[in-house]
mmCIF file of C-alpha atoms in Angstrom:
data_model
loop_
_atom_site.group_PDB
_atom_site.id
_atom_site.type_symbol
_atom_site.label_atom_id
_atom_site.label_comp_id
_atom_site.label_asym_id
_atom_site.label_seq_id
_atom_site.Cartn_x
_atom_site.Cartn_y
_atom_site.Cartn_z
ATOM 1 C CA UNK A 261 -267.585 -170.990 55.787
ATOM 2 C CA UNK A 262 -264.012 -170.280 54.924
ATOM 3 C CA UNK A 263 -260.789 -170.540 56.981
ATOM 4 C CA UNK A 264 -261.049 -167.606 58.154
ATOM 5 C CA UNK A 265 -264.303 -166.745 59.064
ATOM 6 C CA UNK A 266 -264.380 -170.058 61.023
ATOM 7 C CA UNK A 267 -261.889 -168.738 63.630
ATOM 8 C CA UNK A 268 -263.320 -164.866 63.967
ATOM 9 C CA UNK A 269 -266.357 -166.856 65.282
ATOM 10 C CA UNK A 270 -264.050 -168.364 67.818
ATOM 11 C CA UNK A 271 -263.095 -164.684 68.499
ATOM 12 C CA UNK A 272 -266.536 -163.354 68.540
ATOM 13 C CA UNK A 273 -268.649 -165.847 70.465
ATOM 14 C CA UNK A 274 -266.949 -164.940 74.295
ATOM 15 C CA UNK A 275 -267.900 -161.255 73.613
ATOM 16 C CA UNK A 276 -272.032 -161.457 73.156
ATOM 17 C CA UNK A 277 -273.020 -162.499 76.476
ATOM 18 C CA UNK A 278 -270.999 -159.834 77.740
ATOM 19 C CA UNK A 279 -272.917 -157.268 75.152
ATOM 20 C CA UNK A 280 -275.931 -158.711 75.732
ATOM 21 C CA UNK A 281 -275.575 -158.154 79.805
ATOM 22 C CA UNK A 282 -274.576 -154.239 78.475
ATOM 23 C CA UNK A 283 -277.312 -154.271 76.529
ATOM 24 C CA UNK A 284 -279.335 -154.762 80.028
ATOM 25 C CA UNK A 285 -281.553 -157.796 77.878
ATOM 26 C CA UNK A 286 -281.979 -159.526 81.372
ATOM 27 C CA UNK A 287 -284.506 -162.079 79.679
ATOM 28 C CA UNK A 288 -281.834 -163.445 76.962
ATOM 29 C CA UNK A 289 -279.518 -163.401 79.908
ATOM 30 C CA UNK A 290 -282.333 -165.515 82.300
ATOM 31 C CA UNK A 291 -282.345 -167.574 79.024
ATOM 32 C CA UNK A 292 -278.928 -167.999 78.203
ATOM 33 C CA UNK A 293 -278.560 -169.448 81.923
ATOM 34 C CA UNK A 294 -281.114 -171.792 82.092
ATOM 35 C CA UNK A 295 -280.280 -173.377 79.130
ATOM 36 C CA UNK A 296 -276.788 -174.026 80.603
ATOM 37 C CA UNK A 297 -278.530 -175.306 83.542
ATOM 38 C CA UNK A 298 -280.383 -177.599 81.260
ATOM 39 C CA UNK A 299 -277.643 -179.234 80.226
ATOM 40 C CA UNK A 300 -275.555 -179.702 83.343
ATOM 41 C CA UNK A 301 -278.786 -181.262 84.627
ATOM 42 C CA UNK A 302 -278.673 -183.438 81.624
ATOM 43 C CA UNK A 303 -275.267 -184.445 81.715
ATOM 44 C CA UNK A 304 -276.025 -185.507 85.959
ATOM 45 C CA UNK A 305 -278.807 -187.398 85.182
ATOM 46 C CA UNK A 306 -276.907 -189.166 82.698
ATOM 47 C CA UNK A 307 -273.855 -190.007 84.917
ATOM 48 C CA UNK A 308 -276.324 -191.256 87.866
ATOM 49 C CA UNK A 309 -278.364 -193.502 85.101
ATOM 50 C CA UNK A 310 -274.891 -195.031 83.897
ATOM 51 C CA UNK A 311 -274.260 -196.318 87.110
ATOM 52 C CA UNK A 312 -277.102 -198.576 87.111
ATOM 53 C CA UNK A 313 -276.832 -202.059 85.886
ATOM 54 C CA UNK A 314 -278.970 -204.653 84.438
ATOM 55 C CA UNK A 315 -280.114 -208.269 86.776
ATOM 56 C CA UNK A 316 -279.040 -211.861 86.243
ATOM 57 C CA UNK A 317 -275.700 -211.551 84.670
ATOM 58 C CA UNK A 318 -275.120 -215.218 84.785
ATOM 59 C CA UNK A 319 -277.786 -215.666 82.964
ATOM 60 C CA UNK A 320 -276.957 -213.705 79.705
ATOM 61 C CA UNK A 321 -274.630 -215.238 77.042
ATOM 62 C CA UNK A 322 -272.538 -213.261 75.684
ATOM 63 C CA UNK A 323 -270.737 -214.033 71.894
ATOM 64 C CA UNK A 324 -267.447 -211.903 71.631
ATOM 65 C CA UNK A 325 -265.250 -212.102 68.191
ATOM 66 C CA UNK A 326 -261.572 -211.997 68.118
ATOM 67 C CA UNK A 327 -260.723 -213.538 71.742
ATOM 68 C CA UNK A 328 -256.943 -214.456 70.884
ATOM 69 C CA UNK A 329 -255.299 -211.554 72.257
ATOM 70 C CA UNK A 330 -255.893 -208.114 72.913
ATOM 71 C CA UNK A 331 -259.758 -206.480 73.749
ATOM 72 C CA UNK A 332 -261.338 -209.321 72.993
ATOM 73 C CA UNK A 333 -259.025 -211.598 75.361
ATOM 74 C CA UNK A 334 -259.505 -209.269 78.418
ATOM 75 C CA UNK A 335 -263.557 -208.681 78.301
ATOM 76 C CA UNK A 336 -263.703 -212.494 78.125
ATOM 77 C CA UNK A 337 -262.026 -212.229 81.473
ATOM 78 C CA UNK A 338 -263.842 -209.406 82.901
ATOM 79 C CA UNK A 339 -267.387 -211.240 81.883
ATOM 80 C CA UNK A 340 -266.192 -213.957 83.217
ATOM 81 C CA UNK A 341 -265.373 -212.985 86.422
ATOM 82 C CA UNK A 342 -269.452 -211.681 86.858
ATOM 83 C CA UNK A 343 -270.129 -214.891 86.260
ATOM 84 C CA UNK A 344 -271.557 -214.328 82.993
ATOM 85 C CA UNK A 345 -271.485 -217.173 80.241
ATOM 86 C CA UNK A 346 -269.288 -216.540 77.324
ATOM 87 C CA UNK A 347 -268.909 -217.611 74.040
ATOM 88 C CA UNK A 348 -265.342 -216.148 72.651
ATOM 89 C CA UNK A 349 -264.593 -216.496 69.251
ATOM 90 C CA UNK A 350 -261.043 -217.216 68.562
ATOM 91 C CA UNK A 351 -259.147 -217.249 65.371
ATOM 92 C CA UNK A 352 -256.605 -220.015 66.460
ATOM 93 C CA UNK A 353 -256.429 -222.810 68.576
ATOM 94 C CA UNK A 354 -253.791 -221.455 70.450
ATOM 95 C CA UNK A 355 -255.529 -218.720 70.992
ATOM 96 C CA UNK A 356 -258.151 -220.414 72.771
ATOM 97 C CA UNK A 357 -256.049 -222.870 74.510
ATOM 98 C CA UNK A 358 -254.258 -220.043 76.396
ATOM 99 C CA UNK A 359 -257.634 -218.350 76.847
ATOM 100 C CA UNK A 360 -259.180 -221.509 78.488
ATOM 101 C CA UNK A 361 -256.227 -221.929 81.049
ATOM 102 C CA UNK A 362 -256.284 -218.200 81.966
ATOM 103 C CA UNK A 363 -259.829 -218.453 82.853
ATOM 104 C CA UNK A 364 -259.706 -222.251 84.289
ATOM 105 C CA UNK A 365 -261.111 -220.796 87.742
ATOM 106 C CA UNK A 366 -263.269 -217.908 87.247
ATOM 107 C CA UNK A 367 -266.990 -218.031 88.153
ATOM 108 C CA UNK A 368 -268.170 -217.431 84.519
ATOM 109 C CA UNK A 369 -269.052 -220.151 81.959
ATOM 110 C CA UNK A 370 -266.438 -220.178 79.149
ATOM 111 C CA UNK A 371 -266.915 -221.921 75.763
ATOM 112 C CA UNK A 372 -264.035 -221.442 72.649
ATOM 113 C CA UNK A 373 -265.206 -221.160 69.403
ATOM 114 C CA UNK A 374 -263.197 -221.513 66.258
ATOM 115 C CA UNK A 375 -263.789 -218.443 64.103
ATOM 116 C CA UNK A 376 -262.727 -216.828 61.182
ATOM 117 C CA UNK A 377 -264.958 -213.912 60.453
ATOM 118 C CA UNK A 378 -263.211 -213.711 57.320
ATOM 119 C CA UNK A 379 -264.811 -216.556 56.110
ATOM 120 C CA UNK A 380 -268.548 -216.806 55.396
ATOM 121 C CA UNK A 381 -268.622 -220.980 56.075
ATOM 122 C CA UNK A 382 -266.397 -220.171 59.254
ATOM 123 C CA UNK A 383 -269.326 -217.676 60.498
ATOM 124 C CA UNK A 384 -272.306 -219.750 59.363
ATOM 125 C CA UNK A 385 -270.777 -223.019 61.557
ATOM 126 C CA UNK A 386 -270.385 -221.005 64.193
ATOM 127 C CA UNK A 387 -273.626 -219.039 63.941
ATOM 128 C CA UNK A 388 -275.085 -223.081 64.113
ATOM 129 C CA UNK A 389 -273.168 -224.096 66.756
ATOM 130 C CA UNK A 390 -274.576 -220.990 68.995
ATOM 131 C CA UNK A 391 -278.161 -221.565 68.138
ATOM 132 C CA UNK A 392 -277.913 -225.135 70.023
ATOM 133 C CA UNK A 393 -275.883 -223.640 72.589
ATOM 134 C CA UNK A 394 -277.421 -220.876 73.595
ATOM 135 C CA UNK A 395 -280.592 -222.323 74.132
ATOM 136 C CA UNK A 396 -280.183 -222.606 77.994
ATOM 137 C CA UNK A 397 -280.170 -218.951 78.083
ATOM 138 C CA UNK A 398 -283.205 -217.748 75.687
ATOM 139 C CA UNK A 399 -280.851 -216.802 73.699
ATOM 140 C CA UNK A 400 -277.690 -213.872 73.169
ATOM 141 C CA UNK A 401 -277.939 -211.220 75.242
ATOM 142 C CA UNK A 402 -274.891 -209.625 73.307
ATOM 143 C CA UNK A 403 -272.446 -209.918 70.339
ATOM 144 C CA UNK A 404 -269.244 -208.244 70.431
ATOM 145 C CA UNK A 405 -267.818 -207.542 67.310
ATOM 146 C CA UNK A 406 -264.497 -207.116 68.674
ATOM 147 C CA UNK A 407 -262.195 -208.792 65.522
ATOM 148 C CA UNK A 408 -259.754 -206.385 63.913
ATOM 149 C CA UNK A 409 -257.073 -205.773 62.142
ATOM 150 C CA UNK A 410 -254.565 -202.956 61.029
ATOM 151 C CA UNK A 411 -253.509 -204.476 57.920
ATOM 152 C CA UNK A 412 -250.805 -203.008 54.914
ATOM 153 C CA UNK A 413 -251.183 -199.273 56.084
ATOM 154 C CA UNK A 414 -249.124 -196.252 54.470
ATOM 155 C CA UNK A 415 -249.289 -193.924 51.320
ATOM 156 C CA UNK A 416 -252.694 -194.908 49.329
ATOM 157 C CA UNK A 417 -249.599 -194.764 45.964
ATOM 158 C CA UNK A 418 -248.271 -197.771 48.226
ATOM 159 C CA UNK A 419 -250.747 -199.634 47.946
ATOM 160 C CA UNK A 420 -253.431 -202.120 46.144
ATOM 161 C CA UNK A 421 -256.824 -202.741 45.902
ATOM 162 C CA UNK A 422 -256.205 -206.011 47.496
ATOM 163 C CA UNK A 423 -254.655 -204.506 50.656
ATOM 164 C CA UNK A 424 -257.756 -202.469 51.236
ATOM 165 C CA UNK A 425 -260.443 -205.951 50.295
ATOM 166 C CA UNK A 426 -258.075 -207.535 53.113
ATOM 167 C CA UNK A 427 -258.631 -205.359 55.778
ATOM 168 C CA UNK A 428 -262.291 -204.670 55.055
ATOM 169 C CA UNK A 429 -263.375 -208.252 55.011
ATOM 170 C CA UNK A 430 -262.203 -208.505 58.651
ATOM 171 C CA UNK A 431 -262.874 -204.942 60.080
ATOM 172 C CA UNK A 432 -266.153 -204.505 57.800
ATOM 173 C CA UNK A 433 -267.389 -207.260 56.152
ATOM 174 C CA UNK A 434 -266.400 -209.315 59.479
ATOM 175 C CA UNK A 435 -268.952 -207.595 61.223
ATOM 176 C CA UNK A 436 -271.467 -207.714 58.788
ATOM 177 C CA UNK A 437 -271.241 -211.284 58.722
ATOM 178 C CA UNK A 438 -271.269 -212.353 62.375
ATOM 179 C CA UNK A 439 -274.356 -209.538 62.594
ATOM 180 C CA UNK A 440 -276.585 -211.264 59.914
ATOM 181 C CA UNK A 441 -275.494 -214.422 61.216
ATOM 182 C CA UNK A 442 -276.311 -214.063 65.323
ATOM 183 C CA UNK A 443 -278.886 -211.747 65.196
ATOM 184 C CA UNK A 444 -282.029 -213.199 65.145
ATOM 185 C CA UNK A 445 -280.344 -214.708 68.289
ATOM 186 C CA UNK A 446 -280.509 -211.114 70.050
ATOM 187 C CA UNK A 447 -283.535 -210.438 68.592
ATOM 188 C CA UNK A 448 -285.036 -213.326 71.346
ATOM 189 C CA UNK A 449 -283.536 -211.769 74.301
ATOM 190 C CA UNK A 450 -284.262 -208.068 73.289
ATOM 191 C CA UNK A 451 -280.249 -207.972 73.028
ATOM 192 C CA UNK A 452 -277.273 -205.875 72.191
ATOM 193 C CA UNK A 453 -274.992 -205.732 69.337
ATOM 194 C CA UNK A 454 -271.339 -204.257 70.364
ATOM 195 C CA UNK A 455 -269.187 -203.277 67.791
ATOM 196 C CA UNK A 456 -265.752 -201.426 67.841
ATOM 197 C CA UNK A 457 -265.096 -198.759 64.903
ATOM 198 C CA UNK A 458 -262.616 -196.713 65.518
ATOM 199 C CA UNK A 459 -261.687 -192.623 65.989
ATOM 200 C CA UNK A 460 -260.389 -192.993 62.453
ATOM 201 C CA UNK A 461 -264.537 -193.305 61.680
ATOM 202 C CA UNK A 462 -264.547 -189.639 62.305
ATOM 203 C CA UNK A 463 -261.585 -188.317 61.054
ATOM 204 C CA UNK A 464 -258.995 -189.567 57.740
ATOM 205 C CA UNK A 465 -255.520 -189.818 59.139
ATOM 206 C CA UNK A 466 -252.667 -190.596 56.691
ATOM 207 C CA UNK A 467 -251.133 -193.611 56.284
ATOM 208 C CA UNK A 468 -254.159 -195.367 57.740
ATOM 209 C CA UNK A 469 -256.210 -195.748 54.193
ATOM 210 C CA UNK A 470 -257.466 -199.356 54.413
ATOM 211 C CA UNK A 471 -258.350 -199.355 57.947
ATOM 212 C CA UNK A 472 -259.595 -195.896 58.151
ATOM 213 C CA UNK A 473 -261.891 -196.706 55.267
ATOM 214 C CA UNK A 474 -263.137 -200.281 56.357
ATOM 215 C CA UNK A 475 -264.361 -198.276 60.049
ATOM 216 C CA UNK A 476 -266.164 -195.780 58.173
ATOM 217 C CA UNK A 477 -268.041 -198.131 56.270
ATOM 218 C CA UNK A 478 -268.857 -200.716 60.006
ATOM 219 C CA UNK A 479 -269.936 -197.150 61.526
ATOM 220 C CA UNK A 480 -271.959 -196.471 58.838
ATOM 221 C CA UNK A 481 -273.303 -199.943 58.894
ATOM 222 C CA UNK A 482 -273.900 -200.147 62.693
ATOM 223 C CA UNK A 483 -275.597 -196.695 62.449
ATOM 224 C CA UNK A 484 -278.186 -198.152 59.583
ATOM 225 C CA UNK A 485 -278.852 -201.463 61.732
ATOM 226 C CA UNK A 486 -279.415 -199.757 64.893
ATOM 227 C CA UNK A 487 -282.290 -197.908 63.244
ATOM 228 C CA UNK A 488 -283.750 -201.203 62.124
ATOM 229 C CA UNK A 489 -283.445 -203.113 64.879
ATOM 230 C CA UNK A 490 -284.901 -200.951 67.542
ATOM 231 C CA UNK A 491 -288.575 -202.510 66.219
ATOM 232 C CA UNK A 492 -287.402 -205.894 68.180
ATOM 233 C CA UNK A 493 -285.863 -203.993 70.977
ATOM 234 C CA UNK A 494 -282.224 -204.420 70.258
ATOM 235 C CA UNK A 495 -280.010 -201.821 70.590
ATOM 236 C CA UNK A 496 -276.441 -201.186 68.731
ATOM 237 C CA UNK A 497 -273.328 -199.442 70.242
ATOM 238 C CA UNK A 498 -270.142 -198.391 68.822
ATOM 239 C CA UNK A 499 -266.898 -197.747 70.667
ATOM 240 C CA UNK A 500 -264.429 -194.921 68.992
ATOM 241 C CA UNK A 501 -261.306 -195.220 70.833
ATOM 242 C CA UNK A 502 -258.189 -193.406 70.220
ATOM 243 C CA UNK A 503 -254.968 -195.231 70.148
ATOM 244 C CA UNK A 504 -254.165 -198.003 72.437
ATOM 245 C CA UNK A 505 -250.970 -199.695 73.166
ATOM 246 C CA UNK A 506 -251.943 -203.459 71.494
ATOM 247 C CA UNK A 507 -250.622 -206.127 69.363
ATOM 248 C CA UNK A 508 -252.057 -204.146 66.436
ATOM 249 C CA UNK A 509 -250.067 -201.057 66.633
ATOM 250 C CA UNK A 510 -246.879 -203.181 68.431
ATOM 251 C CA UNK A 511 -243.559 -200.742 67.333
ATOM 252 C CA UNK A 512 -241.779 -204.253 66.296
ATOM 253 C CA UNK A 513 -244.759 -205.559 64.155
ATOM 254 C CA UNK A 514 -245.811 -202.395 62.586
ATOM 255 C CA UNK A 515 -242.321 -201.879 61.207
ATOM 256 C CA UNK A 516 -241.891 -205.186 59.803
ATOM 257 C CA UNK A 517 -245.168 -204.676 57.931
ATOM 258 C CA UNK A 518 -244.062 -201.433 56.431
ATOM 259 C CA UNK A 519 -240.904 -203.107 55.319
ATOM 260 C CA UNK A 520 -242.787 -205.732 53.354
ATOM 261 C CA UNK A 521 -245.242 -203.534 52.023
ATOM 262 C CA UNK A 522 -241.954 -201.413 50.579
ATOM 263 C CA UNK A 523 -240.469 -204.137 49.000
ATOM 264 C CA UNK A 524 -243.548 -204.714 46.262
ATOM 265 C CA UNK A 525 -243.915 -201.208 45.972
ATOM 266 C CA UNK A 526 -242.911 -200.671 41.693
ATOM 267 C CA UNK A 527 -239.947 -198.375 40.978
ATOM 268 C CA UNK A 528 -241.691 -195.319 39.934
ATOM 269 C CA UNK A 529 -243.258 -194.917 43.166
ATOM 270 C CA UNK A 530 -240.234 -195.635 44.824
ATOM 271 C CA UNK A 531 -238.313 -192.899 42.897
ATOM 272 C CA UNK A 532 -241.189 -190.249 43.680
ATOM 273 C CA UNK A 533 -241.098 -190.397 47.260
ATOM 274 C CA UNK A 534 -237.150 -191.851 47.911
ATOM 275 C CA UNK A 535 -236.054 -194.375 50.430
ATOM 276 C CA UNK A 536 -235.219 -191.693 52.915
ATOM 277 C CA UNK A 537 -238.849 -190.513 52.777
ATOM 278 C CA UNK A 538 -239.936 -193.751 53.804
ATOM 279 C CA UNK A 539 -237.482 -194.937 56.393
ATOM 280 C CA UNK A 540 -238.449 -191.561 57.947
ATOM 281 C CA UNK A 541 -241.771 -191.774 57.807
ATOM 282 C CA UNK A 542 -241.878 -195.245 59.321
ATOM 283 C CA UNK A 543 -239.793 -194.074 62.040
ATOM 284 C CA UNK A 544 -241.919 -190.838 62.445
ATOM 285 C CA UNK A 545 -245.298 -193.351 62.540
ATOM 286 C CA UNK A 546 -243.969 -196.155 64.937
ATOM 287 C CA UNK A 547 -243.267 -193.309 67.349
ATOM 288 C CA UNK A 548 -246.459 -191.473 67.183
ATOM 289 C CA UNK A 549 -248.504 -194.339 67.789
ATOM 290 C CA UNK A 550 -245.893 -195.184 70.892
ATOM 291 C CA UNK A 551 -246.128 -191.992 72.267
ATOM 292 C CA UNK A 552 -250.117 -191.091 71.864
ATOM 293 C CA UNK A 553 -251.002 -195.145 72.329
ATOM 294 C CA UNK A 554 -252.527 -195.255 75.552
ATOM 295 C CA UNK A 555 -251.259 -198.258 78.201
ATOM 296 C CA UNK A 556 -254.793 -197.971 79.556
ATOM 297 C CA UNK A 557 -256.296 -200.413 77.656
ATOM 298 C CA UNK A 558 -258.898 -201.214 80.415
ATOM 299 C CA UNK A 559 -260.480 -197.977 79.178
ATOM 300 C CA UNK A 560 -261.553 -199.788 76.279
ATOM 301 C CA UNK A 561 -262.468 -202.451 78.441
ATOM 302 C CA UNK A 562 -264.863 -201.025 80.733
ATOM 303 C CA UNK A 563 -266.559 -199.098 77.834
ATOM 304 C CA UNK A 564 -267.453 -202.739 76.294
ATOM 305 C CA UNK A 565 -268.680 -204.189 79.322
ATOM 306 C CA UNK A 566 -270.384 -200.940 80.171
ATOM 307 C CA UNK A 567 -272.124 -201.477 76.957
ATOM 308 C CA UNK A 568 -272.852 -204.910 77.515
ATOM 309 C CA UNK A 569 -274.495 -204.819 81.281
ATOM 310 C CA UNK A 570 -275.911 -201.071 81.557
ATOM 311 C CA UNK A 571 -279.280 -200.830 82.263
ATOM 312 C CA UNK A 572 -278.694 -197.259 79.781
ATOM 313 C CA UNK A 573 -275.861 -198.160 77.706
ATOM 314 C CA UNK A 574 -274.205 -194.896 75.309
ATOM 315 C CA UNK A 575 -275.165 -195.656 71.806
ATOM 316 C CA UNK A 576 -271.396 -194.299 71.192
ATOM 317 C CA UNK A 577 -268.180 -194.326 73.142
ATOM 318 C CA UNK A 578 -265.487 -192.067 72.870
ATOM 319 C CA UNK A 579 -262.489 -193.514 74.810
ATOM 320 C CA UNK A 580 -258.773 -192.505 75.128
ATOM 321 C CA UNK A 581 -257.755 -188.751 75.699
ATOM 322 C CA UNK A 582 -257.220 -188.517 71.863
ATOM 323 C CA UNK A 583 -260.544 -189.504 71.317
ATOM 324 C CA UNK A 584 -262.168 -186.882 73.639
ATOM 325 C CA UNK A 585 -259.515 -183.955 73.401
ATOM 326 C CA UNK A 586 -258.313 -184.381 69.631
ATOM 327 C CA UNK A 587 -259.740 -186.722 67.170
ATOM 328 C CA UNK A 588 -263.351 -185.749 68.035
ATOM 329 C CA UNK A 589 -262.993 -182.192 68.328
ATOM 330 C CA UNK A 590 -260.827 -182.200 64.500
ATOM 331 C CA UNK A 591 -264.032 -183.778 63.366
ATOM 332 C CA UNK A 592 -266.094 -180.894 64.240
ATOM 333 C CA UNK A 593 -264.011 -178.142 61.992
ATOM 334 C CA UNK A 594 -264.674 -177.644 58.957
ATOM 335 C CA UNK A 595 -262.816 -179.540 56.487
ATOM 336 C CA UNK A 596 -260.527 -176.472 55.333
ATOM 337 C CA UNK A 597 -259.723 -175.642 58.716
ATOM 338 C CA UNK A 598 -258.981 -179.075 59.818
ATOM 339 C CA UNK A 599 -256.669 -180.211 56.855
ATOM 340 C CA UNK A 600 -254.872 -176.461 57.625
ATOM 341 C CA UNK A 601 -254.106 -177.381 61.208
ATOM 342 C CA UNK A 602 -253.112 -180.858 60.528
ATOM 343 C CA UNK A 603 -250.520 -178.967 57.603
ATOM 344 C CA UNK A 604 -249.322 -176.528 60.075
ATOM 345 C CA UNK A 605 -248.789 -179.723 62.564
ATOM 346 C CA UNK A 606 -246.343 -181.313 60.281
ATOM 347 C CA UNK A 607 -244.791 -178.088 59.189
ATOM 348 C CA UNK A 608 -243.908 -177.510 63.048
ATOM 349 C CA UNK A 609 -242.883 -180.805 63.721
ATOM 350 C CA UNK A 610 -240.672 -181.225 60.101
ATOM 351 C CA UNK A 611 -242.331 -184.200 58.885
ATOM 352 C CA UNK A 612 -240.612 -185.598 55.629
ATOM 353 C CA UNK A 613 -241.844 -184.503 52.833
ATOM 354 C CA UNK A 614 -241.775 -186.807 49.380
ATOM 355 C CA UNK A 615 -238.169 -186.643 47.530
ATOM 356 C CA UNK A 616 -239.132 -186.059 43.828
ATOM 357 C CA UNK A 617 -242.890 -184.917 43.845
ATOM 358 C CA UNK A 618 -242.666 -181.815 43.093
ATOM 359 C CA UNK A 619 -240.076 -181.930 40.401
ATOM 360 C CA UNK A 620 -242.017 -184.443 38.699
ATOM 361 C CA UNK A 621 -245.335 -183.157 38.361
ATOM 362 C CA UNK A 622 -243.798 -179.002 38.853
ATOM 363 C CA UNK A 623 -245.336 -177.057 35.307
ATOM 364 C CA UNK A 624 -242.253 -177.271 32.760
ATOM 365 C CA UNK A 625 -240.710 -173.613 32.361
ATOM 366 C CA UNK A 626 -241.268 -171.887 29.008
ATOM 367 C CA UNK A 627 -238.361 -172.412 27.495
ATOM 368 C CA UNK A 628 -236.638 -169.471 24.540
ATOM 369 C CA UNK A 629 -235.090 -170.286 21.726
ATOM 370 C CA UNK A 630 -232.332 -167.770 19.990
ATOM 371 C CA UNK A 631 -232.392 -167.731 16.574
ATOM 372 C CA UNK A 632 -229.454 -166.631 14.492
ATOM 373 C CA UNK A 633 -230.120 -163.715 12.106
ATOM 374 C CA UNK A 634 -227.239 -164.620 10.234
ATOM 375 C CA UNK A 635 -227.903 -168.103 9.369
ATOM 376 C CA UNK A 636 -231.672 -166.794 8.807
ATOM 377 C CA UNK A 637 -231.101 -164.484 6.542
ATOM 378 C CA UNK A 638 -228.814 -166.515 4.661
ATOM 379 C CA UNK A 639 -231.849 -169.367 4.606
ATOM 380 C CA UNK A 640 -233.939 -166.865 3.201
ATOM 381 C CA UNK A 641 -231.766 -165.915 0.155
ATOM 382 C CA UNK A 642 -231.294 -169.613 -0.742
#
């Protein structure tokens, strides 16, 4: 379907129940409004159902990656204070020292593990350590594959293979790992696996190659695996939020990446999109994700623990007002449309454009050449 005729649906659709109820077809029209009905009994059923939550939450160990700061750090808390046992998985021992104290008197069972889920001998120790551990409990009731990271993020020309095999062996390959390595430790309780993806599963933003490509690949992954594992009863969740204000998208942090990542850019790039392009464009990114990045960070919270202890859990969550209002809807249009608006967007807004692109790659003009008859001529008698 083309641009256009994408939108004169939009135009068209309001006007056929209203032709239809001209028409006098009063049986489309009973049809058309149960069908509605339908659904908002669907969607109350499903609110009621969400409300209800599974028994014996001190009894189900939970294993949640990434603990230091952050998600991870605050659904440690929140399990904690139901009383539920936790395993957190933290990538430094500061990490979990801090974690320990903040959580010296809640009612929940806290134990720290030392985790890189990076590293396949990290994962595999710590996969050992929780089968002796968990034994008390039958079991993992849930893993959390919380672990993340933003790495170097900006033009795909900026950037290496090695920047994206960074980011995906954390945000992808992460989660593969601590999956095949805790499983068969849900499989005995009938568990959950939890994992976070990301709104840039749905929908390419640029700037964001490496990390929008390594959350494609863990949806795609989680959607595979929660096919397969439904024969032992496990289920598989994935949470899409939006932006959030965290350490990964901290103004301060994201700008001193950039500014590293410039530096090893080669001169050639460089000289096709300018130094003004990019202190722009850094400028124009730190303040996006400051101004859409959502404070409410419990959001994201309360959809992981929601995942964890429903008795009907969402097999996706879409969290953040960007998610819900903007990202997901984008990811409905058709391609066309959707790279149109998001050209019109920066158009409006005068987003810098790069210095010496078109010049560089513009077709050369034909160029004439004037030949003088005289000095022809005079070739010719020679």
């Amino acid at each position: 379907m083309s641009f256009d005729s994408g939108f004169l649906w939009l135009a068209i659709f309001p006007g056929v129940p209203y032709l239809i109820y001209r028409l006098q077809d009063v049986t489309f029209l009973w049809a058309l409004c149960a069908i509605v009905l339908l659904w908002l009994l669907y969607i109350i059923v499903q609110k009621i159902l969400s409300f209800l939550v599974i028994d014996d939450l001190d009894k189900r160990a939970v294993f949640i990656t990434g603990c230091d700061t952050g998600f991870g750090n605050l659904l440690t808390i929140k399990c904690l204070q139901r009383g539920m046992p936790v395993f957190a998985g933290c990538l430094t021992e500061n990490g979990a020292s801090a974690l320990k104290k903040a959580a010296e008197f809640l009612p929940g069972k806290l134990e720290t593990i030392i985790v890189d889920v990076a590293s396949d001998e990290s994962v595999v120790k710590a996969a050992a350590y929780l089968d002796k551990a968990t034994e008390q409990y039958g079991g993992l009731h849930a893993v959390v594959n919380n672990a993340g990271i933003v790495g170097s993020s900006f033009f795909d020309d900026m950037l290496t293979t090695k920047d994206y095999k960074t980011v995906a062996e954390v945000n992808t390959f992460g989660v593969i790992r601590v999956t095949q390595a805790t499983k068969h430790l849900v499989k005995k309780t009938r568990g959950r696996v939890v994992t976070v993806a990301s709104i840039c599963a749905r929908i390419g933003i640029m700037g964001l190659g490496p990390y929008t490509v390594s959350k494609f690949a863990v949806s795609g992954y989680c959607e595979v695996i929660r096919q397969e594992l439904r024969y032992f009863g496990v289920s598989v969740h994935i949470l899409e939020p939006g932006f959030f204000r965290t350490p990964l998208i901290d103004e301060k942090i994201v700008q001193a990446r950039l500014d590293e990542m410039w530096k090893t850019v080669p001169e050639p790039v460089k000289e096709e999109y300018g130094e003004k392009f990019f202190r722009e464009s850094r400028e124009r990114a730190t303040d996006m994700l400051h101004k859409i990045g959502s404070p409410h960070v419990h959001l994201v919270v309360d959809a992981y623990f929601h995942a964890i202890t429903a008795r009907f859990p969402h097999l996706r969550y879409q969290i953040g007002n960007d998610s819900k209002f903007l990202f997901i809807p984008l990811s409905y249009l058709p391609t066309g449309a959707r790279d149109a608006l998001f050209a019109l967007g920066e158009k409006i807004s005068g987003a810098p454009v790069p210095e010496n692109a078109l010049q560089k790659y513009a077709t050369p003009k034909a160029t004439s050449i004037i030949i003088d008859d005289t000095m022809s001529n005079s070739s010719n008698g020679s």
